[in-house]
Coordinates of N, CA and C in Angstrom, one line a residue:
X12 N 7.3 12.9 -7.6 CA 7.4 13.4 -6.2 C 7.5 14.9 -6.2
X13 N 8.2 15.5 -7.1 CA 8.3 16.9 -7.2 C 7.0 17.6 -7.4
X14 N 6.1 17.0 -8.2 CA 4.8 17.5 -8.5 C 3.9 17.5 -7.2
X15 N 4.1 16.4 -6.5 CA 3.3 16.3 -5.2 C 3.7 17.4 -4.3
X16 N 5.0 17.6 -4.2 CA 5.5 18.7 -3.2 C 4.9 20.0 -3.7
X17 N 5.0 20.3 -5.0 CA 4.5 21.6 -5.5 C 2.9 21.7 -5.3
X18 N 2.2 20.6 -5.6 CA 0.7 20.7 -5.5 C 0.3 20.8 -4.0
X19 N 1.1 20.2 -3.1 CA 0.8 20.4 -1.7 C 1.0 21.8 -1.3
X20 N 2.0 22.4 -1.7 CA 2.3 23.8 -1.3 C 1.3 24.8 -1.9
X21 N 0.8 24.5 -3.2 CA -0.2 25.3 -3.8 C -1.6 25.2 -3.2
X22 N -1.9 24.0 -2.8 CA -3.2 23.7 -2.2 C -3.4 24.3 -0.8
X23 N -2.3 24.2 0.0 CA -2.3 24.7 1.3 C -0.9 25.1 1.7
X24 N -0.6 26.4 1.6 CA 0.7 26.9 1.9 C 1.3 26.6 3.3
X25 N 0.4 26.3 4.2 CA 0.8 26.0 5.6 C 1.1 24.5 5.8
X26 N 0.8 23.7 4.8 CA 1.1 22.3 4.8 C 2.4 22.0 4.2
X27 N 3.1 21.1 4.8 CA 4.4 20.7 4.2 C 4.6 19.1 4.3
X28 N 5.4 18.6 3.4 CA 5.7 17.2 3.4 C 6.8 16.9 4.4
X29 N 6.5 16.1 5.4 CA 7.5 15.8 6.4 C 8.6 14.8 5.9
X30 N 8.2 13.9 5.1 CA 9.2 13.0 4.6 C 8.7 12.0 3.6
X31 N 9.6 11.3 3.0 CA 9.3 10.3 1.9 C 9.7 9.0 2.5
X32 N 8.7 8.1 2.5 CA 8.9 6.7 3.1 C 8.9 5.7 2.0
X33 N 10.0 5.0 1.9 CA 10.1 3.9 0.9 C 9.5 2.6 1.5
X34 N 8.5 2.0 0.8 CA 7.9 0.8 1.3 C 8.1 -0.3 0.3
X35 N 7.8 -1.5 0.7 CA 7.9 -2.7 -0.2 C 9.3 -2.8 -0.7
X36 N 10.3 -2.5 0.1 CA 11.7 -2.5 -0.2 C 12.3 -3.9 -0.2
X37 N 13.1 -4.3 -1.2 CA 13.8 -5.6 -1.2 C 15.2 -5.3 -1.5
X38 N 16.1 -5.5 -0.5 CA 17.5 -5.2 -0.7 C 18.2 -6.1 -1.6
X39 N 17.6 -7.2 -2.0 CA 18.2 -8.2 -2.9 C 18.0 -7.8 -4.4
X40 N 17.1 -6.8 -4.6 CA 16.8 -6.4 -6.0 C 17.6 -5.2 -6.3
X41 N 18.2 -5.2 -7.5 CA 18.9 -4.1 -8.0 C 18.0 -2.8 -8.2
X42 N 16.8 -3.1 -8.6 CA 15.9 -2.0 -8.8 C 15.6 -1.2 -7.5
X43 N 15.5 -1.9 -6.4 CA 15.2 -1.2 -5.1 C 16.4 -0.3 -4.8
X44 N 17.6 -0.8 -5.0 CA 18.8 -0.1 -4.7 C 18.9 1.2 -5.6
X45 N 18.5 1.0 -6.9 CA 18.6 2.1 -7.8 C 17.5 3.2 -7.4
X46 N 16.4 2.8 -7.0 CA 15.3 3.7 -6.6 C 15.8 4.5 -5.4
X47 N 16.3 3.8 -4.4 CA 16.8 4.5 -3.2 C 17.9 5.5 -3.5
X48 N 18.8 5.1 -4.4 CA 19.9 6.0 -4.8 C 19.4 7.2 -5.5
X49 N 18.4 7.1 -6.4 CA 17.9 8.3 -7.1 C 17.1 9.2 -6.1
X50 N 16.4 8.6 -5.2 CA 15.7 9.4 -4.2 C 16.7 10.2 -3.3
X51 N 17.8 9.5 -2.9 CA 18.8 10.2 -2.1 C 19.5 11.3 -2.9
X52 N 19.7 11.2 -4.2 CA 20.3 12.2 -5.0 C 19.4 13.5 -5.0
X53 N 18.1 13.3 -5.1 CA 17.2 14.4 -5.3 C 16.5 14.9 -4.0
X54 N 16.2 14.0 -3.1 CA 15.4 14.3 -1.9 C 16.0 13.8 -0.6
X55 N 17.3 13.8 -0.5 CA 18.0 13.3 0.7 C 17.5 13.9 2.0
X56 N 17.1 15.2 1.9 CA 16.6 15.8 3.2 C 15.2 15.3 3.6
X57 N 14.5 14.8 2.6 CA 13.1 14.4 2.9 C 13.0 12.8 3.1
X58 N 14.0 12.1 2.7 CA 13.9 10.6 2.7 C 14.1 10.1 4.1
X59 N 13.2 9.3 4.6 CA 13.4 8.6 5.9 C 14.6 7.6 5.8
X60 N 15.4 7.5 6.8 CA 16.6 6.7 6.8 C 16.3 5.2 6.6
X61 N 15.2 4.7 7.2 CA 14.9 3.3 7.2 C 13.8 3.0 6.2
X62 N 14.1 2.2 5.1 CA 13.0 1.8 4.2 C 12.2 0.7 4.9
X63 N 11.0 0.5 4.5 CA 10.1 -0.6 5.0 C 10.2 -1.8 4.1
X64 N 10.8 -2.9 4.5 CA 11.0 -4.1 3.7 C 9.6 -4.7 3.4
X65 N 9.6 -5.5 2.3 CA 8.5 -6.3 2.0 C 8.6 -7.6 2.7
X66 N 7.7 -7.9 3.6 CA 7.8 -9.2 4.3 C 6.4 -9.8 4.3
X67 N 6.4 -11.1 4.5 CA 5.2 -11.9 4.6 C 4.3 -11.5 5.8
X68 N 5.0 -11.2 6.9 CA 4.2 -10.9 8.1 C 3.5 -9.5 7.9
X69 N 4.2 -8.6 7.2 CA 3.5 -7.3 7.0 C 2.3 -7.5 6.1
X70 N 2.4 -8.4 5.1 CA 1.3 -8.7 4.2 C 0.2 -9.4 4.9
X71 N 0.5 -10.2 5.9 CA -0.5 -11.0 6.7 C -1.3 -10.1 7.6
X72 N -0.7 -9.2 8.2 CA -1.3 -8.4 9.3 C -2.7 -7.9 9.0
X73 N -3.0 -7.2 7.9 CA -4.3 -6.7 7.6 C -5.4 -7.8 7.6
X74 N -5.0 -9.0 7.1 CA -5.9 -10.1 7.0 C -6.3 -10.6 8.3
X75 N -5.5 -10.4 9.3 CA -5.8 -10.8 10.7 C -6.5 -9.6 11.5
X76 N -6.6 -8.4 10.8 CA -7.2 -7.3 11.4 C -6.3 -6.7 12.5
X77 N -5.0 -6.8 12.3 CA -4.1 -6.3 13.4 C -3.0 -5.4 12.7
X78 N -2.6 -4.4 13.5 CA -1.4 -3.7 13.0 C -0.2 -4.6 13.2
X79 N 0.9 -4.3 12.4 CA 2.1 -5.1 12.5 C 2.7 -5.2 13.9
X80 N 2.6 -4.1 14.6 CA 3.2 -4.1 16.0 C 2.5 -5.1 16.9
X81 N 1.3 -5.6 16.6 CA 0.7 -6.7 17.4 C 0.9 -8.0 16.7
X82 N 0.8 -8.0 15.4 CA 0.9 -9.3 14.6 C 2.3 -9.9 14.7
X83 N 3.3 -9.1 14.6 CA 4.7 -9.6 14.7 C 5.6 -8.5 15.4
X84 N 5.4 -8.4 16.7 CA 6.0 -7.2 17.4 C 7.6 -7.1 17.3
X85 N 8.2 -8.2 17.1 CA 9.7 -8.2 17.0 C 10.2 -8.5 15.6
X86 N 9.3 -8.5 14.6 CA 9.7 -8.8 13.3 C 10.4 -7.6 12.6
X87 N 10.9 -7.9 11.4 CA 11.7 -6.8 10.7 C 10.8 -5.6 10.4
X88 N 9.6 -5.9 9.9 CA 8.6 -4.8 9.6 C 8.3 -3.9 10.8
X89 N 8.0 -4.6 11.9 CA 7.7 -3.8 13.1 C 8.8 -2.9 13.6
X90 N 10.0 -3.5 13.5 CA 11.2 -2.7 14.0 C 11.5 -1.6 13.0
X91 N 11.2 -1.8 11.7 CA 11.5 -0.7 10.7 C 10.4 0.4 10.9
X92 N 9.2 0.0 11.1 CA 8.1 1.1 11.4 C 8.4 1.8 12.7
X93 N 8.9 1.1 13.7 CA 9.2 1.8 14.9 C 10.4 2.8 14.7
X94 N 11.4 2.4 13.9 CA 12.5 3.3 13.6 C 12.0 4.6 12.9
X95 N 11.1 4.4 11.9 CA 10.5 5.5 11.2 C 9.7 6.4 12.1
X96 N 8.9 5.8 13.0 CA 8.1 6.6 14.0 C 9.1 7.5 14.9
X97 N 10.2 6.9 15.3 CA 11.1 7.7 16.1 C 11.7 8.8 15.3
X98 N 12.1 8.6 14.0 CA 12.6 9.6 13.2 C 11.5 10.7 12.9
X99 N 10.3 10.3 12.7 CA 9.2 11.2 12.5 C 9.0 12.1 13.7
X100 N 9.1 11.6 14.9 CA 9.0 12.4 16.1 C 10.1 13.4 16.2
X101 N 11.3 13.0 15.8 CA 12.4 14.0 15.8 C 12.2 15.1 14.8
X102 N 11.6 14.8 13.7 CA 11.4 15.8 12.6 C 10.3 16.8 13.0
X103 N 9.3 16.3 13.7 CA 8.2 17.2 14.0 C 8.3 17.8 15.4

């Protein structure tokens, strides 16, 4: 991640990374928790508060040619993406 941030700044000094979004998150896996904790240690200011969980409905949506907000509007994935969108609007 650090290399990406540096490369971005070098390629275009006016461009900045707004945030880091964790996807395919599974709260039941120790590895997921460890990854989140490491990201918080090093990039807490860039990390979006809500990770995007790995769900069947999120995986299905592209196969139906639909965004998740249409495929499963009240599902966990839709609500998580909506929360990230709200946070993104506050950041920019």
